[in-house]
Amino acid sequence: MMLNVGLYHFLGLAGILFLMGMLGVLWRRNAIIVFMSIELMLNAGNLVFVTFSRFMATRPDVGMQGHLFAFMVIVVAACEVAVGLAIIVVIFRNKKTIDVDDINILKG
Amino acid sequence: MISLNLLIPAVEAAVEAAKEPLNFGWADFFFYFFALIAIVAAFEVITQPGPINSAIFLVIAFIAVAGEYALLSAHFLAVIQVLVYAGAIMVLFIFVVMLLDLRPEELAEKRHWAMWAAGFVLFFLVLAAGWIALRPVMWVDVIAYKSDKGTERIRAKFPNVDRPYPPGGRSGQVNGHPPTAPFGTTERVSEILFSRYLFPFEAASLLLLVGIIGVVVISRRRKRRSDTPVGPGGRSGHEGGEADS
């Protein structure tokens, strides 16, 4: 089983996924879907970490730092989703909306 | 016999050359398969009107990305991706969608100016991609990636860019080193995680603890002044001040 698809294929896929996430953040006004788009972008970043780890490793025990980075990103993403969704629930409880254009009390 | 011996390399080369167009293997097929699923699902995530549909497509995108991890020999991360992302985080999303009782006409609202911003960003991304694609042509020579010089440069930067498996292969065996577990397995990840990267690991556990406490503090329902006091501790004094903040 040869892996003919190379570094640039995986990086291109990660770029497209990141672009989708960015479009979601810009385009949607529902805070939950904005959060999902952020998760998509984090996933694209993880894919880049894992790709470079795979193609730059020199030995099976050297060059696995990319996997560690991706692991930490997953941990932080889980934490961030929990806190962010709690904030969304509180905002909805107070303002009866999660439209990110209507939540502007910090605008000054 | 001598002529036959001379023929053997040529025959081997011919056989290799004949194999070349058929080199499109299962790994390539699965790369494009998962990539197509991931891109289509990601597109659906940002275009579906309701958050439940988006959540379902997000699960599909996560599982497809886990397939890409498996193709990159990141077995442990593929499993973690399915367990944590497609399992835990997705349950959290769907739970919150269930808690918030949203009106349907509010869900599908989009920003119309955002398409202009997206087009602007896309323009620069295409520009950057074109520059990266054309850079070897401009700098080295016309067939940089096919020439020996270009290949050597890439191979110096990415040592196993043209190997079907990461170093050690399926067995993890590298000449001159003691036998180890293969690249990307749980054993490899845990060895490095619990030795050199122990401090980040502990910091991550602290972060998760702070996250848990933070979520409880944020989403706790504040008592109104008219409600009965919480307990004998007399905590109700400053809670009235928090209620309208």
mmCIF file of N, CA and C in Angstrom, chain B residues 81-135:
data_model
loop_
_atom_site.group_PDB
_atom_site.id
_atom_site.type_symbol
_atom_site.label_atom_id
_atom_site.label_comp_id
_atom_site.label_asym_id
_atom_site.label_seq_id
_atom_site.Cartn_x
_atom_site.Cartn_y
_atom_site.Cartn_z
ATOM 1 N N GLN B 81 -9.831 11.292 18.409
ATOM 2 C CA GLN B 81 -10.701 12.181 17.627
ATOM 3 C C GLN B 81 -12.136 11.682 17.650
ATOM 4 N N VAL B 82 -12.312 10.379 17.430
ATOM 5 C CA VAL B 82 -13.676 9.844 17.419
ATOM 6 C C VAL B 82 -14.284 9.914 18.815
ATOM 7 N N LEU B 83 -13.498 9.532 19.839
ATOM 8 C CA LEU B 83 -14.053 9.492 21.194
ATOM 9 C C LEU B 83 -14.387 10.877 21.704
ATOM 10 N N VAL B 84 -13.423 11.807 21.600
ATOM 11 C CA VAL B 84 -13.591 13.106 22.236
ATOM 12 C C VAL B 84 -14.425 14.044 21.375
ATOM 13 N N TYR B 85 -14.028 14.172 20.089
ATOM 14 C CA TYR B 85 -14.740 15.123 19.245
ATOM 15 C C TYR B 85 -16.120 14.588 18.859
ATOM 16 N N ALA B 86 -16.123 13.464 18.162
ATOM 17 C CA ALA B 86 -17.390 12.954 17.643
ATOM 18 C C ALA B 86 -18.262 12.402 18.754
ATOM 19 N N GLY B 87 -17.694 12.124 19.924
ATOM 20 C CA GLY B 87 -18.489 11.640 21.044
ATOM 21 C C GLY B 87 -18.850 12.743 21.999
ATOM 22 N N ALA B 88 -17.875 13.156 22.807
ATOM 23 C CA ALA B 88 -18.170 14.022 23.940
ATOM 24 C C ALA B 88 -18.587 15.423 23.519
ATOM 25 N N ILE B 89 -17.782 16.062 22.661
ATOM 26 C CA ILE B 89 -18.069 17.449 22.298
ATOM 27 C C ILE B 89 -19.393 17.536 21.551
ATOM 28 N N MET B 90 -19.649 16.509 20.735
ATOM 29 C CA MET B 90 -20.890 16.552 19.962
ATOM 30 C C MET B 90 -22.110 16.387 20.854
ATOM 31 N N VAL B 91 -22.007 15.518 21.873
ATOM 32 C CA VAL B 91 -23.108 15.387 22.825
ATOM 33 C C VAL B 91 -23.362 16.720 23.517
ATOM 34 N N LEU B 92 -22.277 17.419 23.853
ATOM 35 C CA LEU B 92 -22.410 18.737 24.485
ATOM 36 C C LEU B 92 -23.154 19.707 23.573
ATOM 37 N N PHE B 93 -22.779 19.730 22.303
ATOM 38 C CA PHE B 93 -23.433 20.630 21.356
ATOM 39 C C PHE B 93 -24.928 20.317 21.278
ATOM 40 N N ILE B 94 -25.242 19.049 21.094
ATOM 41 C CA ILE B 94 -26.640 18.678 20.890
ATOM 42 C C ILE B 94 -27.443 18.937 22.163
ATOM 43 N N PHE B 95 -26.800 18.747 23.301
ATOM 44 C CA PHE B 95 -27.476 19.020 24.565
ATOM 45 C C PHE B 95 -27.827 20.494 24.694
ATOM 46 N N VAL B 96 -26.896 21.355 24.298
ATOM 47 C CA VAL B 96 -27.161 22.796 24.398
ATOM 48 C C VAL B 96 -28.226 23.211 23.395
ATOM 49 N N VAL B 97 -28.181 22.611 22.189
ATOM 50 C CA VAL B 97 -29.216 22.915 21.207
ATOM 51 C C VAL B 97 -30.587 22.543 21.758
ATOM 52 N N MET B 98 -30.621 21.420 22.497
ATOM 53 C CA MET B 98 -31.888 21.001 23.089
ATOM 54 C C MET B 98 -32.322 21.960 24.200
ATOM 55 N N LEU B 99 -31.368 22.452 24.983
ATOM 56 C CA LEU B 99 -31.700 23.362 26.084
ATOM 57 C C LEU B 99 -32.237 24.687 25.579
ATOM 58 N N LEU B 100 -31.604 25.204 24.508
ATOM 59 C CA LEU B 100 -32.043 26.489 23.975
ATOM 60 C C LEU B 100 -33.218 26.233 23.064
ATOM 61 N N ASP B 101 -34.298 26.886 23.325
ATOM 62 C CA ASP B 101 -35.492 26.692 22.528
ATOM 63 C C ASP B 101 -35.546 27.828 21.521
ATOM 64 N N LEU B 102 -34.945 27.586 20.328
ATOM 65 C CA LEU B 102 -34.746 28.664 19.364
ATOM 66 C C LEU B 102 -35.862 28.688 18.344
ATOM 67 N N ARG B 103 -36.221 29.881 17.924
ATOM 68 C CA ARG B 103 -37.225 30.002 16.873
ATOM 69 C C ARG B 103 -36.581 29.683 15.528
ATOM 70 N N PRO B 104 -37.328 28.978 14.658
ATOM 71 C CA PRO B 104 -36.723 28.552 13.389
ATOM 72 C C PRO B 104 -36.309 29.712 12.497
ATOM 73 N N GLU B 105 -37.089 30.799 12.513
ATOM 74 C CA GLU B 105 -36.742 31.878 11.584
ATOM 75 C C GLU B 105 -35.480 32.607 12.029
ATOM 76 N N GLU B 106 -35.135 32.452 13.286
ATOM 77 C CA GLU B 106 -33.933 33.105 13.789
ATOM 78 C C GLU B 106 -32.671 32.329 13.433
ATOM 79 N N LEU B 107 -32.855 31.011 13.211
ATOM 80 C CA LEU B 107 -31.691 30.145 13.058
ATOM 81 C C LEU B 107 -30.959 30.383 11.753
ATOM 82 N N ALA B 108 -31.721 30.629 10.689
ATOM 83 C CA ALA B 108 -31.115 30.634 9.367
ATOM 84 C C ALA B 108 -30.529 31.990 8.990
ATOM 85 N N GLU B 109 -30.552 32.944 9.909
ATOM 86 C CA GLU B 109 -30.093 34.285 9.535
ATOM 87 C C GLU B 109 -28.600 34.302 9.275
ATOM 88 N N LYS B 110 -28.250 34.989 8.206
ATOM 89 C CA LYS B 110 -26.841 35.073 7.811
ATOM 90 C C LYS B 110 -26.482 36.527 7.578
ATOM 91 N N ARG B 111 -25.212 36.773 7.622
ATOM 92 C CA ARG B 111 -24.743 38.123 7.308
ATOM 93 C C ARG B 111 -24.521 38.224 5.806
ATOM 94 N N HIS B 112 -25.085 39.241 5.191
ATOM 95 C CA HIS B 112 -24.922 39.333 3.750
ATOM 96 C C HIS B 112 -23.610 39.985 3.376
ATOM 97 N N TRP B 113 -23.123 40.877 4.247
ATOM 98 C CA TRP B 113 -21.835 41.497 3.923
ATOM 99 C C TRP B 113 -20.683 40.504 4.059
ATOM 100 N N ALA B 114 -20.941 39.382 4.754
ATOM 101 C CA ALA B 114 -19.850 38.446 5.017
ATOM 102 C C ALA B 114 -19.315 37.821 3.746
ATOM 103 N N MET B 115 -20.176 37.710 2.721
ATOM 104 C CA MET B 115 -19.694 37.119 1.474
ATOM 105 C C MET B 115 -18.621 37.996 0.845
ATOM 106 N N TRP B 116 -18.763 39.311 0.998
ATOM 107 C CA TRP B 116 -17.723 40.196 0.466
ATOM 108 C C TRP B 116 -16.418 39.986 1.226
ATOM 109 N N ALA B 117 -16.520 39.908 2.557
ATOM 110 C CA ALA B 117 -15.315 39.681 3.353
ATOM 111 C C ALA B 117 -14.682 38.342 2.998
ATOM 112 N N ALA B 118 -15.549 37.326 2.827
ATOM 113 C CA ALA B 118 -15.024 35.995 2.504
ATOM 114 C C ALA B 118 -14.338 36.000 1.144
ATOM 115 N N GLY B 119 -14.946 36.699 0.182
ATOM 116 C CA GLY B 119 -14.320 36.789 -1.125
ATOM 117 C C GLY B 119 -12.974 37.489 -1.074
ATOM 118 N N PHE B 120 -12.904 38.530 -0.260
ATOM 119 C CA PHE B 120 -11.650 39.267 -0.084
ATOM 120 C C PHE B 120 -10.563 38.345 0.453
ATOM 121 N N VAL B 121 -10.910 37.597 1.532
ATOM 122 C CA VAL B 121 -9.929 36.682 2.135
ATOM 123 C C VAL B 121 -9.563 35.583 1.153
ATOM 124 N N LEU B 122 -10.567 35.080 0.436
ATOM 125 C CA LEU B 122 -10.332 34.008 -0.527
ATOM 126 C C LEU B 122 -9.369 34.456 -1.615
ATOM 127 N N PHE B 123 -9.514 35.703 -2.034
ATOM 128 C CA PHE B 123 -8.629 36.243 -3.062
ATOM 129 C C PHE B 123 -7.174 36.155 -2.613
ATOM 130 N N PHE B 124 -6.928 36.578 -1.354
ATOM 131 C CA PHE B 124 -5.548 36.545 -0.872
ATOM 132 C C PHE B 124 -5.058 35.121 -0.667
ATOM 133 N N LEU B 125 -5.978 34.220 -0.269
ATOM 134 C CA LEU B 125 -5.566 32.826 -0.096
ATOM 135 C C LEU B 125 -5.168 32.212 -1.431
ATOM 136 N N VAL B 126 -5.958 32.512 -2.474
ATOM 137 C CA VAL B 126 -5.621 31.988 -3.798
ATOM 138 C C VAL B 126 -4.298 32.561 -4.263
ATOM 139 N N LEU B 127 -4.091 33.839 -3.962
ATOM 140 C CA LEU B 127 -2.822 34.488 -4.309
ATOM 141 C C LEU B 127 -1.660 33.778 -3.626
ATOM 142 N N ALA B 128 -1.831 33.490 -2.314
ATOM 143 C CA ALA B 128 -0.768 32.831 -1.561
ATOM 144 C C ALA B 128 -0.524 31.426 -2.092
ATOM 145 N N ALA B 129 -1.619 30.712 -2.404
ATOM 146 C CA ALA B 129 -1.473 29.348 -2.925
ATOM 147 C C ALA B 129 -0.746 29.370 -4.263
ATOM 148 N N GLY B 130 -1.090 30.331 -5.109
ATOM 149 C CA GLY B 130 -0.418 30.438 -6.394
ATOM 150 C C GLY B 130 1.052 30.759 -6.241
ATOM 151 N N TRP B 131 1.357 31.628 -5.282
ATOM 152 C CA TRP B 131 2.762 31.958 -5.056
ATOM 153 C C TRP B 131 3.541 30.744 -4.594
ATOM 154 N N ILE B 132 2.938 29.974 -3.663
ATOM 155 C CA ILE B 132 3.621 28.781 -3.167
ATOM 156 C C ILE B 132 3.793 27.766 -4.293
ATOM 157 N N ALA B 133 2.763 27.651 -5.148
ATOM 158 C CA ALA B 133 2.851 26.667 -6.223
ATOM 159 C C ALA B 133 3.893 27.080 -7.259
ATOM 160 N N LEU B 134 4.030 28.395 -7.495
ATOM 161 C CA LEU B 134 4.928 28.855 -8.555
ATOM 162 C C LEU B 134 6.335 29.123 -8.061
ATOM 163 N N ARG B 135 6.530 29.159 -6.726
ATOM 164 C CA ARG B 135 7.825 29.549 -6.188
ATOM 165 C C ARG B 135 8.966 28.647 -6.657
#
